[in-house]
mmCIF file of C-alpha atoms and ligand atoms in Angstrom:
data_model
loop_
_atom_site.group_PDB
_atom_site.id
_atom_site.type_symbol
_atom_site.label_atom_id
_atom_site.label_comp_id
_atom_site.label_asym_id
_atom_site.label_seq_id
_atom_site.Cartn_x
_atom_site.Cartn_y
_atom_site.Cartn_z
ATOM 1 C CA MET A 1 -61.236 42.239 17.211
ATOM 2 C CA GLY A 2 -63.686 42.415 14.337
ATOM 3 C CA TYR A 3 -63.960 46.203 14.390
ATOM 4 C CA GLU A 4 -64.495 48.340 11.301
ATOM 5 C CA VAL A 5 -62.730 51.578 12.269
ATOM 6 C CA TRP A 6 -63.493 55.050 10.944
ATOM 7 C CA GLY A 7 -61.361 58.104 11.702
ATOM 8 C CA LEU A 8 -62.597 61.702 11.593
ATOM 9 C CA ILE A 9 -60.371 64.143 9.689
ATOM 10 C CA ARG A 10 -60.751 67.868 9.376
ATOM 11 C CA GLY A 11 -59.618 70.577 7.007
ATOM 12 C CA GLN A 12 -59.056 70.879 3.304
ATOM 13 C CA ALA A 13 -56.152 68.878 1.842
ATOM 14 C CA ASN A 14 -55.053 68.000 5.375
ATOM 15 C CA PRO A 15 -51.342 67.127 5.007
ATOM 16 C CA ARG A 16 -51.555 64.523 7.761
ATOM 17 C CA VAL A 17 -53.880 62.290 5.744
ATOM 18 C CA ARG A 18 -51.099 60.675 3.721
ATOM 19 C CA HIS A 19 -49.121 59.978 6.882
ATOM 20 C CA LEU A 20 -52.247 58.597 8.569
ATOM 21 C CA ARG A 21 -52.972 56.246 5.678
ATOM 22 C CA GLN A 22 -49.428 54.844 5.843
ATOM 23 C CA LEU A 23 -49.730 54.285 9.584
ATOM 24 C CA LEU A 24 -53.267 53.005 9.841
ATOM 25 C CA GLY A 25 -53.853 50.821 6.796
ATOM 26 C CA ASP A 26 -57.418 49.637 7.102
ATOM 27 C CA VAL A 27 -58.903 52.649 8.872
ATOM 28 C CA ARG A 28 -61.536 54.465 6.804
ATOM 29 C CA LEU A 29 -61.620 58.249 6.957
ATOM 30 C CA ILE A 30 -64.570 60.610 7.061
ATOM 31 C CA ARG A 31 -64.621 64.401 7.096
ATOM 32 C CA GLY A 32 -65.821 66.336 10.114
ATOM 33 C CA ASP A 33 -64.755 68.986 12.587
ATOM 34 C CA LEU A 34 -65.343 69.309 16.322
ATOM 35 C CA LEU A 35 -66.135 72.982 15.696
ATOM 36 C CA ASP A 36 -68.987 72.108 13.315
ATOM 37 C CA GLN A 37 -72.082 70.429 14.785
ATOM 38 C CA GLY A 38 -73.642 69.589 11.397
ATOM 39 C CA SER A 39 -70.538 67.795 10.179
ATOM 40 C CA LEU A 40 -70.545 65.547 13.262
ATOM 41 C CA ILE A 41 -74.224 64.689 12.838
ATOM 42 C CA ALA A 42 -73.539 63.853 9.174
ATOM 43 C CA ALA A 43 -70.554 61.678 10.147
ATOM 44 C CA VAL A 44 -72.533 59.714 12.763
ATOM 45 C CA GLU A 45 -75.418 59.286 10.285
ATOM 46 C CA ARG A 46 -73.094 58.054 7.562
ATOM 47 C CA VAL A 47 -71.035 55.626 9.678
ATOM 48 C CA GLN A 48 -73.818 54.362 12.000
ATOM 49 C CA PRO A 49 -71.219 53.453 14.652
ATOM 50 C CA ASP A 50 -71.671 51.102 17.590
ATOM 51 C CA GLU A 51 -68.985 52.968 19.527
ATOM 52 C CA VAL A 52 -67.584 56.509 19.347
ATOM 53 C CA TYR A 53 -64.189 57.345 20.892
ATOM 54 C CA ASN A 54 -63.515 61.067 21.340
ATOM 55 C CA LEU A 55 -59.718 61.264 21.439
ATOM 56 C CA ALA A 56 -59.638 64.623 19.650
ATOM 57 C CA ALA A 57 -58.379 67.728 21.445
ATOM 58 C CA ILE A 58 -55.907 70.535 21.445
ATOM 59 C CA SER A 59 -53.752 68.480 23.779
ATOM 60 C CA TYR A 60 -50.484 70.373 24.200
ATOM 61 C CA VAL A 61 -50.913 72.062 27.578
ATOM 62 C CA PRO A 62 -48.693 75.165 26.928
ATOM 63 C CA MET A 63 -50.664 75.978 23.785
ATOM 64 C CA SER A 64 -53.820 76.243 25.848
ATOM 65 C CA TRP A 65 -52.585 79.514 27.382
ATOM 66 C CA GLN A 66 -51.793 80.934 23.934
ATOM 67 C CA GLN A 67 -55.096 79.835 22.402
ATOM 68 C CA ALA A 68 -57.376 79.531 25.404
ATOM 69 C CA GLU A 69 -60.604 80.212 23.523
ATOM 70 C CA LEU A 70 -59.841 77.698 20.775
ATOM 71 C CA THR A 71 -58.904 75.139 23.424
ATOM 72 C CA GLY A 72 -62.266 75.724 25.116
ATOM 73 C CA GLU A 73 -64.063 75.312 21.780
ATOM 74 C CA VAL A 74 -62.268 72.131 20.664
ATOM 75 C CA THR A 75 -61.280 70.350 23.876
ATOM 76 C CA GLY A 76 -64.367 71.423 25.858
ATOM 77 C CA LEU A 77 -67.329 72.255 23.613
ATOM 78 C CA GLY A 78 -66.177 69.656 21.064
ATOM 79 C CA VAL A 79 -67.323 67.014 23.562
ATOM 80 C CA LEU A 80 -70.777 68.602 23.686
ATOM 81 C CA ARG A 81 -71.011 68.538 19.883
ATOM 82 C CA VAL A 82 -70.070 64.844 19.667
ATOM 83 C CA LEU A 83 -72.553 63.938 22.408
ATOM 84 C CA GLU A 84 -75.256 65.990 20.687
ATOM 85 C CA ALA A 85 -74.536 64.280 17.354
ATOM 86 C CA ILE A 86 -74.971 60.887 19.036
ATOM 87 C CA ARG A 87 -78.108 62.014 20.879
ATOM 88 C CA VAL A 88 -79.760 63.448 17.771
ATOM 89 C CA CYS A 89 -78.852 60.488 15.532
ATOM 90 C CA SER A 90 -80.083 58.030 18.181
ATOM 91 C CA GLY A 91 -83.431 59.805 18.404
ATOM 92 C CA ILE A 92 -83.000 60.485 22.134
ATOM 93 C CA SER A 93 -85.211 63.371 23.243
ATOM 94 C CA SER A 94 -85.405 65.038 26.616
ATOM 95 C CA SER A 95 -86.435 61.913 28.469
ATOM 96 C CA ARG A 96 -84.253 59.085 29.732
ATOM 97 C CA THR A 97 -84.819 56.746 26.849
ATOM 98 C CA PRO A 98 -81.842 54.443 26.663
ATOM 99 C CA GLY A 99 -82.551 51.602 24.379
ATOM 100 C CA ARG A 100 -81.084 48.617 22.770
ATOM 101 C CA GLY A 101 -78.498 49.268 20.118
ATOM 102 C CA GLN A 102 -77.570 52.665 21.512
ATOM 103 C CA ILE A 103 -74.236 54.170 20.482
ATOM 104 C CA ARG A 104 -71.604 53.851 23.219
ATOM 105 C CA PHE A 105 -69.427 56.931 23.819
ATOM 106 C CA TYR A 106 -65.920 57.131 25.258
ATOM 107 C CA GLN A 107 -64.451 60.480 26.359
ATOM 108 C CA ALA A 108 -60.690 60.837 26.822
ATOM 109 C CA SER A 109 -60.575 62.699 30.130
ATOM 110 C CA SER A 110 -57.206 63.703 31.534
ATOM 111 C CA SER A 111 -55.199 63.615 34.752
ATOM 112 C CA GLU A 112 -54.578 67.341 34.073
ATOM 113 C CA MET A 113 -58.029 67.874 35.633
ATOM 114 C CA TYR A 114 -56.485 67.070 39.059
ATOM 115 C CA GLY A 115 -53.878 69.819 38.588
ATOM 116 C CA GLN A 116 -52.896 71.016 42.034
ATOM 117 C CA VAL A 117 -53.731 67.677 43.577
ATOM 118 C CA ARG A 118 -55.941 67.401 46.655
ATOM 119 C CA GLU A 119 -54.747 63.868 47.488
ATOM 120 C CA SER A 120 -52.287 61.306 46.212
ATOM 121 C CA PRO A 121 -52.623 58.913 44.490
ATOM 122 C CA GLN A 122 -55.626 60.192 42.531
ATOM 123 C CA THR A 123 -58.841 58.154 42.258
ATOM 124 C CA GLU A 124 -62.142 58.632 40.417
ATOM 125 C CA SER A 125 -63.432 60.682 43.372
ATOM 126 C CA THR A 126 -60.430 62.991 43.902
ATOM 127 C CA PRO A 127 -61.642 66.611 43.418
ATOM 128 C CA PHE A 128 -60.377 68.561 40.401
ATOM 129 C CA HIS A 129 -58.223 71.691 40.530
ATOM 130 C CA PRO A 130 -57.049 72.211 36.934
ATOM 131 C CA ARG A 131 -54.041 74.473 36.382
ATOM 132 C CA SER A 132 -54.333 75.297 32.668
ATOM 133 C CA PRO A 133 -57.062 76.262 30.192
ATOM 134 C CA TYR A 134 -56.542 72.734 28.825
ATOM 135 C CA GLY A 135 -57.300 71.147 32.216
ATOM 136 C CA VAL A 136 -60.371 73.361 32.629
ATOM 137 C CA ALA A 137 -61.692 72.379 29.181
ATOM 138 C CA LYS A 138 -61.133 68.683 29.936
ATOM 139 C CA ALA A 139 -63.037 69.041 33.223
ATOM 140 C CA TYR A 140 -65.989 70.498 31.273
ATOM 141 C CA GLY A 141 -65.938 67.521 28.881
ATOM 142 C CA HIS A 142 -65.704 65.110 31.799
ATOM 143 C CA PHE A 143 -68.691 66.536 33.661
ATOM 144 C CA LEU A 144 -70.712 66.824 30.469
ATOM 145 C CA THR A 145 -70.142 63.142 29.692
ATOM 146 C CA GLN A 146 -71.413 62.259 33.174
ATOM 147 C CA ASN A 147 -74.323 64.618 32.696
ATOM 148 C CA TYR A 148 -75.435 63.056 29.379
ATOM 149 C CA ARG A 149 -75.246 59.644 31.039
ATOM 150 C CA GLU A 150 -77.426 60.871 33.911
ATOM 151 C CA SER A 151 -79.771 63.067 31.842
ATOM 152 C CA TYR A 152 -80.424 60.814 28.852
ATOM 153 C CA GLY A 153 -79.349 57.363 30.050
ATOM 154 C CA MET A 154 -76.665 57.296 27.382
ATOM 155 C CA PHE A 155 -73.820 54.778 27.614
ATOM 156 C CA ALA A 156 -71.241 57.554 27.985
ATOM 157 C CA VAL A 157 -68.024 57.026 29.947
ATOM 158 C CA SER A 158 -64.773 58.839 30.698
ATOM 159 C CA GLY A 159 -61.334 57.328 31.084
ATOM 160 C CA ILE A 160 -59.244 59.629 33.275
ATOM 161 C CA MET A 161 -56.033 58.979 31.381
ATOM 162 C CA PHE A 162 -52.671 59.745 32.903
ATOM 163 C CA ASN A 163 -49.810 60.544 30.482
ATOM 164 C CA HIS A 164 -49.589 57.818 27.838
ATOM 165 C CA GLU A 165 -46.653 57.638 25.489
ATOM 166 C CA SER A 166 -45.212 55.677 22.562
ATOM 167 C CA PRO A 167 -42.789 56.189 19.663
ATOM 168 C CA ARG A 168 -45.703 57.967 17.894
ATOM 169 C CA ARG A 169 -45.860 60.745 20.502
ATOM 170 C CA GLY A 170 -45.387 64.282 19.121
ATOM 171 C CA SER A 171 -41.949 65.725 19.832
ATOM 172 C CA GLU A 172 -43.382 68.731 21.693
ATOM 173 C CA PHE A 173 -44.251 66.441 24.649
ATOM 174 C CA VAL A 174 -41.477 65.847 27.146
ATOM 175 C CA THR A 175 -41.001 62.065 26.785
ATOM 176 C CA ARG A 176 -40.544 62.175 23.015
ATOM 177 C CA LYS A 177 -38.573 65.417 23.168
ATOM 178 C CA VAL A 178 -36.153 63.662 25.522
ATOM 179 C CA THR A 179 -35.911 60.334 23.637
ATOM 180 C CA LEU A 180 -35.455 62.125 20.317
ATOM 181 C CA GLY A 181 -32.957 64.516 21.909
ATOM 182 C CA ALA A 182 -30.915 61.669 23.412
ATOM 183 C CA ALA A 183 -30.918 59.827 20.065
ATOM 184 C CA LYS A 184 -29.857 62.976 18.150
ATOM 185 C CA ILE A 185 -27.003 63.643 20.555
ATOM 186 C CA LYS A 186 -25.909 60.013 20.448
ATOM 187 C CA LEU A 187 -25.777 60.059 16.631
ATOM 188 C CA GLY A 188 -23.955 63.403 16.580
ATOM 189 C CA TYR A 189 -26.768 65.520 15.059
ATOM 190 C CA GLU A 190 -27.080 67.737 18.136
ATOM 191 C CA ARG A 191 -25.092 68.487 21.274
ATOM 192 C CA GLN A 192 -27.599 69.966 23.667
ATOM 193 C CA LEU A 193 -31.192 69.488 24.846
ATOM 194 C CA ARG A 194 -33.093 72.402 26.407
ATOM 195 C CA LEU A 195 -35.864 71.574 28.887
ATOM 196 C CA GLY A 196 -38.135 73.299 31.420
ATOM 197 C CA ASN A 197 -39.069 72.104 34.904
ATOM 198 C CA MET A 198 -36.943 69.036 35.692
ATOM 199 C CA HIS A 199 -38.706 68.478 39.035
ATOM 200 C CA ALA A 200 -42.218 67.884 37.692
ATOM 201 C CA SER A 201 -43.325 64.253 38.089
ATOM 202 C CA ARG A 202 -45.745 62.249 36.024
ATOM 203 C CA ASP A 203 -47.256 58.762 35.944
ATOM 204 C CA TRP A 204 -46.099 57.755 32.444
ATOM 205 C CA GLY A 205 -47.532 54.623 30.786
ATOM 206 C CA PHE A 206 -47.618 53.004 27.353
ATOM 207 C CA ALA A 207 -50.390 54.297 25.041
ATOM 208 C CA GLY A 208 -51.157 50.803 23.699
ATOM 209 C CA ASP A 209 -52.080 49.624 27.210
ATOM 210 C CA TYR A 210 -54.385 52.628 27.625
ATOM 211 C CA VAL A 211 -56.212 52.040 24.347
ATOM 212 C CA ARG A 212 -56.921 48.488 25.545
ATOM 213 C CA ALA A 213 -58.510 50.007 28.685
ATOM 214 C CA MET A 214 -60.740 52.293 26.561
ATOM 215 C CA GLN A 215 -62.108 49.336 24.625
ATOM 216 C CA MET A 216 -62.714 47.394 27.869
ATOM 217 C CA MET A 217 -64.633 50.329 29.328
ATOM 218 C CA LEU A 218 -67.087 50.300 26.440
ATOM 219 C CA ALA A 219 -67.509 46.516 26.676
ATOM 220 C CA GLN A 220 -68.932 46.656 30.242
ATOM 221 C CA ASP A 221 -72.575 45.955 31.041
ATOM 222 C CA SER A 222 -73.064 49.374 32.609
ATOM 223 C CA PRO A 223 -71.284 52.686 32.055
ATOM 224 C CA ALA A 224 -68.753 54.045 34.613
ATOM 225 C CA ASP A 225 -65.659 56.268 34.706
ATOM 226 C CA TYR A 226 -62.186 54.875 35.410
ATOM 227 C CA VAL A 227 -58.735 56.189 36.294
ATOM 228 C CA ILE A 228 -56.167 54.700 33.916
ATOM 229 C CA GLY A 229 -52.515 54.951 34.947
ATOM 230 C CA THR A 230 -49.671 52.795 36.237
ATOM 231 C CA GLY A 231 -49.528 53.964 39.865
ATOM 232 C CA VAL A 232 -45.801 54.684 39.472
ATOM 233 C CA THR A 233 -44.409 58.211 39.198
ATOM 234 C CA HIS A 234 -41.071 59.534 37.907
ATOM 235 C CA SER A 235 -39.628 63.033 37.646
ATOM 236 C CA VAL A 236 -38.552 64.658 34.388
ATOM 237 C CA GLU A 237 -34.992 64.321 35.689
ATOM 238 C CA GLN A 238 -35.440 60.539 36.124
ATOM 239 C CA LEU A 239 -36.910 60.365 32.624
ATOM 240 C CA VAL A 240 -33.886 62.186 31.216
ATOM 241 C CA ASP A 241 -31.485 59.963 33.151
ATOM 242 C CA THR A 242 -33.217 56.787 31.891
ATOM 243 C CA ALA A 243 -33.236 57.932 28.244
ATOM 244 C CA PHE A 244 -29.604 59.092 28.185
ATOM 245 C CA ARG A 245 -28.404 55.952 29.958
ATOM 246 C CA ALA A 246 -30.198 53.912 27.263
ATOM 247 C CA VAL A 247 -27.782 55.378 24.673
ATOM 248 C CA GLY A 248 -24.754 55.265 26.977
ATOM 249 C CA LEU A 249 -24.606 59.015 27.739
ATOM 250 C CA ASN A 250 -24.584 61.099 30.923
ATOM 251 C CA TRP A 251 -27.438 63.631 30.701
ATOM 252 C CA ARG A 252 -25.540 66.151 32.818
ATOM 253 C CA ASP A 253 -23.138 66.678 29.911
ATOM 254 C CA HIS A 254 -25.939 67.691 27.524
ATOM 255 C CA VAL A 255 -29.141 68.911 29.207
ATOM 256 C CA VAL A 256 -29.676 72.552 30.148
ATOM 257 C CA THR A 257 -32.744 74.173 31.632
ATOM 258 C CA ASP A 258 -34.395 77.009 29.774
ATOM 259 C CA ALA A 259 -36.969 79.360 31.330
ATOM 260 C CA ALA A 260 -38.799 79.479 27.977
ATOM 261 C CA PHE A 261 -40.232 76.032 28.787
ATOM 262 C CA ILE A 262 -41.528 76.901 32.264
ATOM 263 C CA ARG A 263 -45.344 77.108 32.382
ATOM 264 C CA PRO A 264 -47.388 79.954 33.952
ATOM 265 C CA ALA A 265 -48.876 77.393 36.377
ATOM 266 C CA GLU A 266 -47.393 73.921 36.794
ATOM 267 C CA VAL A 267 -48.836 70.557 37.785
ATOM 268 C CA ASP A 268 -46.097 69.310 40.092
ATOM 269 C CA ARG A 269 -46.832 65.658 40.632
ATOM 270 C CA LEU A 270 -49.427 63.184 39.386
ATOM 271 C CA CYS A 271 -49.863 59.565 40.413
ATOM 272 C CA ALA A 272 -52.786 57.311 39.508
ATOM 273 C CA ASP A 273 -54.631 54.862 41.689
ATOM 274 C CA PRO A 274 -55.971 52.474 39.004
ATOM 275 C CA SER A 275 -57.527 50.010 41.522
ATOM 276 C CA LYS A 276 -61.052 50.405 40.175
ATOM 277 C CA ALA A 277 -59.929 49.586 36.612
ATOM 278 C CA LYS A 278 -58.033 46.574 37.923
ATOM 279 C CA ASP A 279 -60.935 45.278 40.045
ATOM 280 C CA GLU A 280 -63.829 45.953 37.661
ATOM 281 C CA LEU A 281 -62.253 45.738 34.190
ATOM 282 C CA GLY A 282 -59.392 43.369 34.961
ATOM 283 C CA TRP A 283 -57.086 45.962 33.366
ATOM 284 C CA GLU A 284 -53.406 46.231 34.180
ATOM 285 C CA PRO A 285 -50.590 47.903 32.240
ATOM 286 C CA LYS A 286 -48.211 45.438 30.589
ATOM 287 C CA ILE A 287 -45.314 47.807 29.897
ATOM 288 C CA GLY A 288 -43.407 49.607 32.661
ATOM 289 C CA PHE A 289 -41.519 52.895 32.604
ATOM 290 C CA GLU A 290 -37.993 51.601 31.811
ATOM 291 C CA GLU A 291 -39.276 49.407 28.986
ATOM 292 C CA LEU A 292 -41.359 52.261 27.584
ATOM 293 C CA ILE A 293 -38.463 54.712 27.492
ATOM 294 C CA ALA A 294 -36.111 52.090 26.024
ATOM 295 C CA MET A 295 -38.717 51.371 23.323
ATOM 296 C CA MET A 296 -38.986 55.089 22.467
ATOM 297 C CA VAL A 297 -35.218 55.656 22.437
ATOM 298 C CA ASP A 298 -34.632 52.597 20.214
ATOM 299 C CA ALA A 299 -37.345 53.727 17.801
ATOM 300 C CA ASP A 300 -35.836 57.224 17.603
ATOM 301 C CA VAL A 301 -32.298 55.946 16.994
ATOM 302 C CA GLU A 302 -33.664 53.807 14.160
ATOM 303 C CA LEU A 303 -35.777 56.639 12.736
ATOM 304 C CA LEU A 304 -32.879 59.098 12.746
ATOM 305 C CA ALA A 305 -30.505 56.597 11.214
ATOM 306 C CA SER A 306 -32.939 56.166 8.300
ATOM 307 C CA SER A 307 -33.920 59.831 7.919
ATOM 308 C CA GLY A 308 -30.516 61.492 8.211
ATOM 309 C CA GLY A 309 -31.317 63.296 11.469
ATOM 310 C CA SER A 310 -34.393 65.241 10.360
ATOM 311 C CA ALA A 311 -37.000 63.217 12.300
ATOM 312 C CA GLY A 312 -39.333 65.090 14.598
ATOM 313 C CA GLU A 313 -38.836 68.443 12.925
ATOM 314 C CA GLU A 314 -42.347 68.546 11.510
ATOM 315 C CA PHE A 315 -43.603 69.093 15.071
ATOM 316 C CA GLY A 316 -40.815 71.363 16.279
ATOM 317 C CA THR A 317 -39.583 71.449 19.848
ATOM 318 C CA ASP A 318 -39.566 75.207 20.231
ATOM 319 C CA SER A 319 -40.676 76.933 23.388
ATOM 320 C CA TRP A 320 -44.300 77.947 23.494
HETATM 321 O O1 LIG B 401 -45.228 67.675 30.106
HETATM 322 C C1 LIG B 401 -42.461 69.157 32.086
HETATM 323 C C2 LIG B 401 -43.756 69.954 31.983
HETATM 324 O O2 LIG B 401 -46.005 68.299 27.824
HETATM 325 C C3 LIG B 401 -44.965 66.840 31.210
HETATM 326 C C4 LIG B 401 -50.736 65.651 27.454
HETATM 327 O O3 LIG B 401 -50.894 64.454 26.715
HETATM 328 O O4 LIG B 401 -50.520 64.436 29.508
HETATM 329 C C5 LIG B 401 -49.889 65.413 28.681
HETATM 330 O O5 LIG B 401 -49.755 66.654 29.376
HETATM 331 C C6 LIG B 401 -44.172 67.595 32.264
HETATM 332 C C7 LIG B 401 -44.729 68.980 32.623
HETATM 333 O O6 LIG B 401 -47.281 66.548 29.175
HETATM 334 C C8 LIG B 401 -40.375 70.243 29.343
HETATM 335 O O7 LIG B 401 -43.631 71.204 32.641
HETATM 336 C C9 LIG B 401 -40.161 69.967 31.495
HETATM 337 O O8 LIG B 401 -44.722 69.145 34.011
HETATM 338 O O9 LIG B 401 -45.133 65.953 28.204
HETATM 339 P P1 LIG B 401 -45.863 67.120 28.736
HETATM 340 P P2 LIG B 401 -48.432 67.092 30.165
HETATM 341 O O10 LIG B 401 -48.449 68.559 30.257
HETATM 342 O O11 LIG B 401 -48.323 66.317 31.440
HETATM 343 C C10 LIG B 401 -51.838 64.777 29.973
HETATM 344 C C11 LIG B 401 -52.379 63.588 30.715
HETATM 345 C C12 LIG B 401 -52.714 65.301 28.908
HETATM 346 O O12 LIG B 401 -53.922 65.152 28.966
HETATM 347 C C13 LIG B 401 -52.098 66.184 27.879
HETATM 348 O O13 LIG B 401 -52.892 66.270 26.705
HETATM 349 O O14 LIG B 401 -42.859 67.823 31.776
HETATM 350 N N1 LIG B 401 -41.432 69.609 31.156
HETATM 351 N N2 LIG B 401 -39.492 70.368 30.409
HETATM 352 C C14 LIG B 401 -41.582 69.764 29.826
HETATM 353 N N3 LIG B 401 -42.647 69.530 29.023
HETATM 354 C C15 LIG B 401 -42.492 69.782 27.700
HETATM 355 N N4 LIG B 401 -43.529 69.535 26.875
HETATM 356 N N5 LIG B 401 -41.301 70.288 27.190
HETATM 357 C C16 LIG B 401 -40.212 70.536 27.981
HETATM 358 O O15 LIG B 401 -39.190 70.977 27.504
#
């Protein structure tokens, strides 16, 4: 698409950099940290971007109860620091002074903001009732993005992303935990998979489709927020059934529930209404649930076969 892409990395001798370079090829890396305002200003000054995508967060919901303050700092206030870096580097003062050539900003908002849902399916105007410190921090980032758009005329938009998955998903999240677990059991590396609430339901889509939506949102003539999801919901039990069937196993022979994975407050059921994205952006997901899970299971079988069963252990699938 003619993009020159820069990625922000944090920390000293960050062990993920080597892995990132293998995965991402042409992406250039620059140092910076969402906890450090100056580093973000320096990064924006150095790169002079046309578009900034804030996909960074502490994103594992259970961890947000363990490290609530850090989650607020990174997932919530981190958005403020990125917006401030853009504002300062663009020379925008207190007045509404949008101008040509302004930097466009995308914020990855989350369906976790709906939490205990007020209506179903969820649209851009459904009220929020977050159920975790993560959801609360995301709601802050969402409102702040709107506020910078309204206060300074910035081209700042939020995509309210429902769960988006791929073979690159960390193994602490339920889809990958299940596809990796099914593959390990199939290949004889493990016999059992321990999970939490099997009745929770999510609108799971393919991450590649969602990234396409982000880019479309920034290519519009005027800034607006959009719900991005498939409109189809499945339970964790249906997910497990689909993944185990993909490797010819019956999940009931292998899956046990474990209270260690039950959350202090649960989001029971999420389902997107992506009509606005369809009507205004022309966006639709290309990959459905069955195809997504089959893709993830196949990738995990292949990964395990080539790594001798150790795949996924760098993330761990322990209880929180
Ligand atoms: O849980 C249930 C769990 O951790 C999904 C993040 O990307 O999407 C993600 O958040 C459901 C929950 O994702 C296990 O209780 C049952 O109801 O895969 P998850 P999430 O919490 O929905 C949103 C949109 C984000 O923004 C987040 O950053 O599955 N569940 N048993 C389990 N979940 C996990 N992780 N592990 C289990 O053993």
